[in-house]
Coordinates of N, CA and C in Angstrom, one line a residue:
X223 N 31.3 -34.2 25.8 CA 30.9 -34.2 24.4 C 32.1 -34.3 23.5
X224 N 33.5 -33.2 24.0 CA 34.0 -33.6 22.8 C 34.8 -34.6 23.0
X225 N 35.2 -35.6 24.6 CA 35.4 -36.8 24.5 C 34.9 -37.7 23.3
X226 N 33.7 -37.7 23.3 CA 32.8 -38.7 22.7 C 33.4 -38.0 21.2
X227 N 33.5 -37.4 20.8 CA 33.4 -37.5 19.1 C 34.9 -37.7 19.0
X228 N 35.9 -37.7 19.3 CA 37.0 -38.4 18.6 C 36.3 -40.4 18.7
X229 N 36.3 -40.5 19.2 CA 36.1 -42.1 19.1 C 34.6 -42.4 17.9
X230 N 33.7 -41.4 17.6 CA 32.2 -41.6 16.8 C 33.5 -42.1 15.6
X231 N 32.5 -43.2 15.1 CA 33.3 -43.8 13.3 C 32.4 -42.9 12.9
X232 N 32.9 -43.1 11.5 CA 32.5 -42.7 10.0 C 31.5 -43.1 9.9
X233 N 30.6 -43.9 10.3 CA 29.0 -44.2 10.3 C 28.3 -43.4 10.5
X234 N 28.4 -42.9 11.6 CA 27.2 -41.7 12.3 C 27.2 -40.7 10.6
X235 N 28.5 -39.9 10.5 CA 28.3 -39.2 9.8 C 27.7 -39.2 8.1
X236 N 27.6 -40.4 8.2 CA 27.2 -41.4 6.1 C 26.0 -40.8 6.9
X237 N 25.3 -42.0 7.9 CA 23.5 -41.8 8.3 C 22.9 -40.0 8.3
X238 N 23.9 -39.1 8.9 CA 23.3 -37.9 9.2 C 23.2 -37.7 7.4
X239 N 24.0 -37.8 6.9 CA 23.9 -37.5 5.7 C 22.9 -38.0 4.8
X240 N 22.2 -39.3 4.7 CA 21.7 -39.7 4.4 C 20.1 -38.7 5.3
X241 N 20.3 -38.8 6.6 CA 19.2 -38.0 7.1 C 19.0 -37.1 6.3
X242 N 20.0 -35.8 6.3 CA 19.7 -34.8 5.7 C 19.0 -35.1 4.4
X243 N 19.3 -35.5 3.2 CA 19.0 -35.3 2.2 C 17.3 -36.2 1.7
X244 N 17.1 -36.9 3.0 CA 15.8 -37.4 3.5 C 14.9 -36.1 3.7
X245 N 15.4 -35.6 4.6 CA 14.5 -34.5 4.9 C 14.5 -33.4 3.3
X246 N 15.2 -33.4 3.1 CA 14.8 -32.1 1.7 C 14.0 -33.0 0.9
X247 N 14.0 -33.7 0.6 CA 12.7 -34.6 -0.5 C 11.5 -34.4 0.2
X248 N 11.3 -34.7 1.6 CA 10.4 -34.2 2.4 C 9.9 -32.9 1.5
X249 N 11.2 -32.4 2.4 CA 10.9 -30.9 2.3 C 10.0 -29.9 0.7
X250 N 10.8 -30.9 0.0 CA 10.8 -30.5 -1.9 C 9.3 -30.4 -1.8
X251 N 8.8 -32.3 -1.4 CA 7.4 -32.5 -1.7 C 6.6 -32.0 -0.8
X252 N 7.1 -31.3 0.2 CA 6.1 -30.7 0.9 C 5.8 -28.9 0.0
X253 N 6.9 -28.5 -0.2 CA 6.6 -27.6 -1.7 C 5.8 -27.7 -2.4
X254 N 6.1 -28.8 -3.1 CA 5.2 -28.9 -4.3 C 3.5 -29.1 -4.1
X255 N 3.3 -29.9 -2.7 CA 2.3 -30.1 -2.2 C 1.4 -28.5 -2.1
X256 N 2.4 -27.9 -1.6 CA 1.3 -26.8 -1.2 C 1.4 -25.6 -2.8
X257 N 2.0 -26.0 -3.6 CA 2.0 -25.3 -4.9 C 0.9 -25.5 -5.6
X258 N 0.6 -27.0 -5.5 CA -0.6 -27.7 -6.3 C -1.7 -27.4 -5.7
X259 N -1.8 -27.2 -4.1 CA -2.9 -26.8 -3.6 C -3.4 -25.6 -3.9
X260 N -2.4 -24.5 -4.1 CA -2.4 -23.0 -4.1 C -3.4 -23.1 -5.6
X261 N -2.4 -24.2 -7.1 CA -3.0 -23.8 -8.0 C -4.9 -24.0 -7.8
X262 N -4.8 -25.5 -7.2 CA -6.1 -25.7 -7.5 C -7.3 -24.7 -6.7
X263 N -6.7 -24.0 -6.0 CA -7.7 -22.9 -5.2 C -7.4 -21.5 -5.7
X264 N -6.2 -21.0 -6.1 CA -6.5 -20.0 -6.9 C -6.8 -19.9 -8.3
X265 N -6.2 -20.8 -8.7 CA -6.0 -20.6 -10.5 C -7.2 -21.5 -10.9
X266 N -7.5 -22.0 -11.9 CA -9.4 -22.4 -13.1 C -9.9 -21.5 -12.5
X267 N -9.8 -20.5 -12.6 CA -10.7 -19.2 -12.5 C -12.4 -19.5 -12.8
X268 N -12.1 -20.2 -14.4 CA -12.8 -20.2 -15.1 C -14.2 -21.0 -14.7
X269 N -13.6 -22.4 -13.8 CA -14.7 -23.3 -13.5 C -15.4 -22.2 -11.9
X270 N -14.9 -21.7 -11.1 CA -15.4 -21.0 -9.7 C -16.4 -19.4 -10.5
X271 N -16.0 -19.6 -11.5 CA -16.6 -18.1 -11.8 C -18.1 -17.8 -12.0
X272 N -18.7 -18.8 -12.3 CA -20.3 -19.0 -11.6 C -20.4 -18.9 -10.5
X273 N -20.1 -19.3 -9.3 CA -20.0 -19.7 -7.7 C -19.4 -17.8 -7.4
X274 N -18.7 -17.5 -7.9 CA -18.4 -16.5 -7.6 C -19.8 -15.3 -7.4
X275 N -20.3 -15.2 -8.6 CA -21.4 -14.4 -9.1 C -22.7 -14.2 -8.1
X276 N -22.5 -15.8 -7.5 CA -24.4 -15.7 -6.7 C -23.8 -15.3 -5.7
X277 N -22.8 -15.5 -5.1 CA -22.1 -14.5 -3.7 C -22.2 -13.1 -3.9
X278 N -22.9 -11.9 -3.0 CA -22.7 -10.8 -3.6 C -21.4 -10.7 -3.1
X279 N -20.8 -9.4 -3.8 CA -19.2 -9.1 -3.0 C -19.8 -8.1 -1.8
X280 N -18.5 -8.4 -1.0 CA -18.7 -7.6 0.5 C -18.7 -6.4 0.4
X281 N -19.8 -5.6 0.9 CA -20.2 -4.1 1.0 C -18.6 -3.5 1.6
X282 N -18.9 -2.4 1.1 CA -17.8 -1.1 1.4 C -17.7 -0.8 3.1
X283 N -17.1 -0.8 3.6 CA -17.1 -0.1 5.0 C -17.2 1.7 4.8
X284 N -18.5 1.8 5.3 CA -18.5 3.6 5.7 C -17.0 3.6 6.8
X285 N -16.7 4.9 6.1 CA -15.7 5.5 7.0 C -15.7 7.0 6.7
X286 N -15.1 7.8 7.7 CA -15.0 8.7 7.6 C -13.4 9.7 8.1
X287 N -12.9 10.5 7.4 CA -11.9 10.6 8.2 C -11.7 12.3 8.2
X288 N -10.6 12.7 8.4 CA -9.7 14.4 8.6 C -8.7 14.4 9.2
X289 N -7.8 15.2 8.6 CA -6.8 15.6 9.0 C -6.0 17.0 8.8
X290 N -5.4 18.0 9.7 CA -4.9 19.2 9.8 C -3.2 18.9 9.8
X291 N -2.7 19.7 8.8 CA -1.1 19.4 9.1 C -1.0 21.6 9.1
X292 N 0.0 22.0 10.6 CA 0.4 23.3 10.4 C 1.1 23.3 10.8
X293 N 2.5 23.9 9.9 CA 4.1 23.8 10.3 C 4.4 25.7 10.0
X294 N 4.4 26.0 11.6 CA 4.3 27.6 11.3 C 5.6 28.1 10.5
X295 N 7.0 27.4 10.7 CA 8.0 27.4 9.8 C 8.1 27.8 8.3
X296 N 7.5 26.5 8.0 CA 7.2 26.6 6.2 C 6.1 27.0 6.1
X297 N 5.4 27.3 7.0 CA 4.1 28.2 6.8 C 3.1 27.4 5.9
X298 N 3.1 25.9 6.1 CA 2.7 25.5 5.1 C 0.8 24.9 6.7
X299 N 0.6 24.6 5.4 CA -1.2 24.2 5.6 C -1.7 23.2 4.8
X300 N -2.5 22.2 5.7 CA -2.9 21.2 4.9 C -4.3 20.6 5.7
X301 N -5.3 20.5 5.3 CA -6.6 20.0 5.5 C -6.6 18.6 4.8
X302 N -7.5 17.7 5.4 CA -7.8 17.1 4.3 C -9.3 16.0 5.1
X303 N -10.2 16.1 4.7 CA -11.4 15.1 5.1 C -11.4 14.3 3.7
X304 N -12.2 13.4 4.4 CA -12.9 11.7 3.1 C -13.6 11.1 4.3
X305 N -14.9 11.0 3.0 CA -15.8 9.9 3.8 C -16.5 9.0 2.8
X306 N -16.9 7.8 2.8 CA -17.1 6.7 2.2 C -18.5 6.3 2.5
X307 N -19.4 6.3 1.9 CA -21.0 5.8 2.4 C -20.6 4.2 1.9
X308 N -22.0 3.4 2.3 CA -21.8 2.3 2.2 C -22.1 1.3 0.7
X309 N -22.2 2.7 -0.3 CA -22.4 2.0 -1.5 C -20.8 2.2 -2.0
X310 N -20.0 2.6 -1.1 CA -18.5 2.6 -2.0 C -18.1 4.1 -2.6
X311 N -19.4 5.3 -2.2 CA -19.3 6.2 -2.9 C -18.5 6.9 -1.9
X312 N -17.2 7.6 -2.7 CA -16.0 8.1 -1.9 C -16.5 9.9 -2.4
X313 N -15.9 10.8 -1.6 CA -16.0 11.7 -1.4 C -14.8 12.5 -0.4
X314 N -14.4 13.8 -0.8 CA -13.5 14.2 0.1 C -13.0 15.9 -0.5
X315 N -12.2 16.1 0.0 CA -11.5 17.6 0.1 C -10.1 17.7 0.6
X316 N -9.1 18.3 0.3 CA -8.5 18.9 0.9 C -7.8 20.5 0.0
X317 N -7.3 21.1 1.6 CA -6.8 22.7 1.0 C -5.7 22.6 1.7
X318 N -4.9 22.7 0.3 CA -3.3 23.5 0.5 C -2.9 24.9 0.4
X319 N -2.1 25.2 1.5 CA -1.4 26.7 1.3 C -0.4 27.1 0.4
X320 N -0.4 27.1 -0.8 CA 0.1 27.6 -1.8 C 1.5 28.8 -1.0
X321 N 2.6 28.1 -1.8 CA 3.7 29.4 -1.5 C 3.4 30.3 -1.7
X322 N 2.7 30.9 -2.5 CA 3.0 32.4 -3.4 C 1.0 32.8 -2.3
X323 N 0.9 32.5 -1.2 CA 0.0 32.8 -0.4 C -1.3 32.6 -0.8
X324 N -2.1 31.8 -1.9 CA -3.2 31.0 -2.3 C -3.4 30.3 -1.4
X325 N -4.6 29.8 -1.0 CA -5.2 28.2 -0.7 C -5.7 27.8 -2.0
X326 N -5.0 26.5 -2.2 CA -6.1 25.3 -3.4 C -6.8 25.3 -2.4
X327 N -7.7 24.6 -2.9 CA -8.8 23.3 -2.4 C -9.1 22.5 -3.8
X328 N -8.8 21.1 -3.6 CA -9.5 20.0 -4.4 C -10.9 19.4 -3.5
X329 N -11.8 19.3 -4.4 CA -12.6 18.7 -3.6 C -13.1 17.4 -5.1
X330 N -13.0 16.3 -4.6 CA -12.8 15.2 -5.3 C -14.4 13.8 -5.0
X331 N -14.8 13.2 -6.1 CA -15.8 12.2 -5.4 C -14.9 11.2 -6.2
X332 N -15.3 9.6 -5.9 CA -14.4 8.8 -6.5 C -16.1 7.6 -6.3
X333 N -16.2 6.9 -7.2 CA -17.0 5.7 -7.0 C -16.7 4.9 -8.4
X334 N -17.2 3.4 -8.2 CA -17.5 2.5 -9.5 C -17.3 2.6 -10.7
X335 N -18.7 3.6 -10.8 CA -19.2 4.3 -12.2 C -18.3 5.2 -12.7
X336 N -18.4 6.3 -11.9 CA -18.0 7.7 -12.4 C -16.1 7.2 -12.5
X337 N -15.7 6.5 -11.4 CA -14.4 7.2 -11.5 C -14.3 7.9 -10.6
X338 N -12.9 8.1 -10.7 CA -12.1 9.9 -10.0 C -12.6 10.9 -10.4
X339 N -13.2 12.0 -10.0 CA -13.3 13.3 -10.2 C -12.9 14.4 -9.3
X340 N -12.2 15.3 -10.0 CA -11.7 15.7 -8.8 C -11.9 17.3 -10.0
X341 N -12.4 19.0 -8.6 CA -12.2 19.9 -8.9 C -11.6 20.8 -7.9
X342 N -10.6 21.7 -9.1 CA -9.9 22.3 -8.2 C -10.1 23.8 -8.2
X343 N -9.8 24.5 -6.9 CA -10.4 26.3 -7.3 C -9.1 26.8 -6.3
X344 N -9.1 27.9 -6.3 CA -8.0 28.2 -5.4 C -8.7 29.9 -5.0
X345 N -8.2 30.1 -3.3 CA -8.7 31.4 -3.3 C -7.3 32.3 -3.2
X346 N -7.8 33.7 -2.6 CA -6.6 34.5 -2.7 C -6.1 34.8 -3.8
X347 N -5.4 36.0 -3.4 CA -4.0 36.9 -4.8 C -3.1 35.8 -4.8
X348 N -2.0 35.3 -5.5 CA -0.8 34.7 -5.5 C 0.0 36.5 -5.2
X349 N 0.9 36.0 -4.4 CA 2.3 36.8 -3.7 C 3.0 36.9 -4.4
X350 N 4.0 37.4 -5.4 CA 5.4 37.1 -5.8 C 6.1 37.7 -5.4
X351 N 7.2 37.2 -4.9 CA 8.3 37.9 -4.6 C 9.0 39.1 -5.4
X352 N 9.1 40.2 -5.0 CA 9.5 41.5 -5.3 C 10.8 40.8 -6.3
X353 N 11.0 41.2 -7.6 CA 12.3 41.1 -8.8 C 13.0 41.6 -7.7
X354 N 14.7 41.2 -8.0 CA 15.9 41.9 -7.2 C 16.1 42.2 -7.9
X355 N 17.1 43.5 -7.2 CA 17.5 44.5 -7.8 C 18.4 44.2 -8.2
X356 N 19.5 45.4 -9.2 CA 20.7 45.2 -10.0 C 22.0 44.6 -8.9
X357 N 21.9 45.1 -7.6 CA 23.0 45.1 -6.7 C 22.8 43.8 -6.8
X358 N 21.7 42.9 -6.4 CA 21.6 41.9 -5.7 C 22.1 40.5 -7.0
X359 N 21.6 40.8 -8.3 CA 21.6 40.3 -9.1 C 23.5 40.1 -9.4
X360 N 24.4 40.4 -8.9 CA 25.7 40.4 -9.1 C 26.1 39.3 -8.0
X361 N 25.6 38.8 -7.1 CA 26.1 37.9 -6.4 C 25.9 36.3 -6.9

């Protein structure tokens, strides 16, 4: 091979060059090709928007979930369920372990209509940490 390229003229190299810049016009119009396709299937909203309407939209998938997070370290606590019926109506809970030794609980529904709603209650004393004393307060 690299026999062969001291003796290649100046020809080969005009053609490749001319190749190249063949292929990007390609290339360009192959762009633009799929740009104009994109507009005409995503964008006139306006003419598909009847067509749109007699299709109902796809139902909600029921699901249901939970999950426990306990890190005896940080002493921390975390619950959390959600479940989703098949009209879209969301539903769920979770309780956190408050530092100061509370559990929240949010318990939250979410749909269409309503929106987010979410209520929160908490049980338990809150803990505070004992004030430090005068010694400690000098450090």
């Amino acid at each position: 091979l690299h026999h062969h390229h001291h003796h290649a003229s100046g020809k080969n190299v005009i053609v490749q060059d001319i190749l190249g810049s063949c292929n990007l016009i390609i290339f360009l119009l192959q762009c633009l090709i799929i740009i104009s396709c994109a507009t005409l299937i995503l964008g006139d909203g306006f003419h598909s928007e009847p067509l749109r309407k007699s299709t109902p939209p796809p139902q909600p998938e029921p699901y249901a979930y939970n999950y426990q997070v306990r890190d005896e370290e940080t002493f921390t606590s975390f619950d959390k369920e959600e479940q989703q019926d098949s009209t879209g109506f969301v539903s769920g809970s979770y309780k956190v372990s408050l530092p100061d030794g509370r559990i929240q609980t949010v318990t939250y529904t979410a749909d269409a209509i309503h929106g987010f709603e979410a209520e929160v209650t908490y049980e338990g004393e809150a803990q505070y940490p004992p004030e430090p004393t005068e010694e400690e307060r000098h450090f």
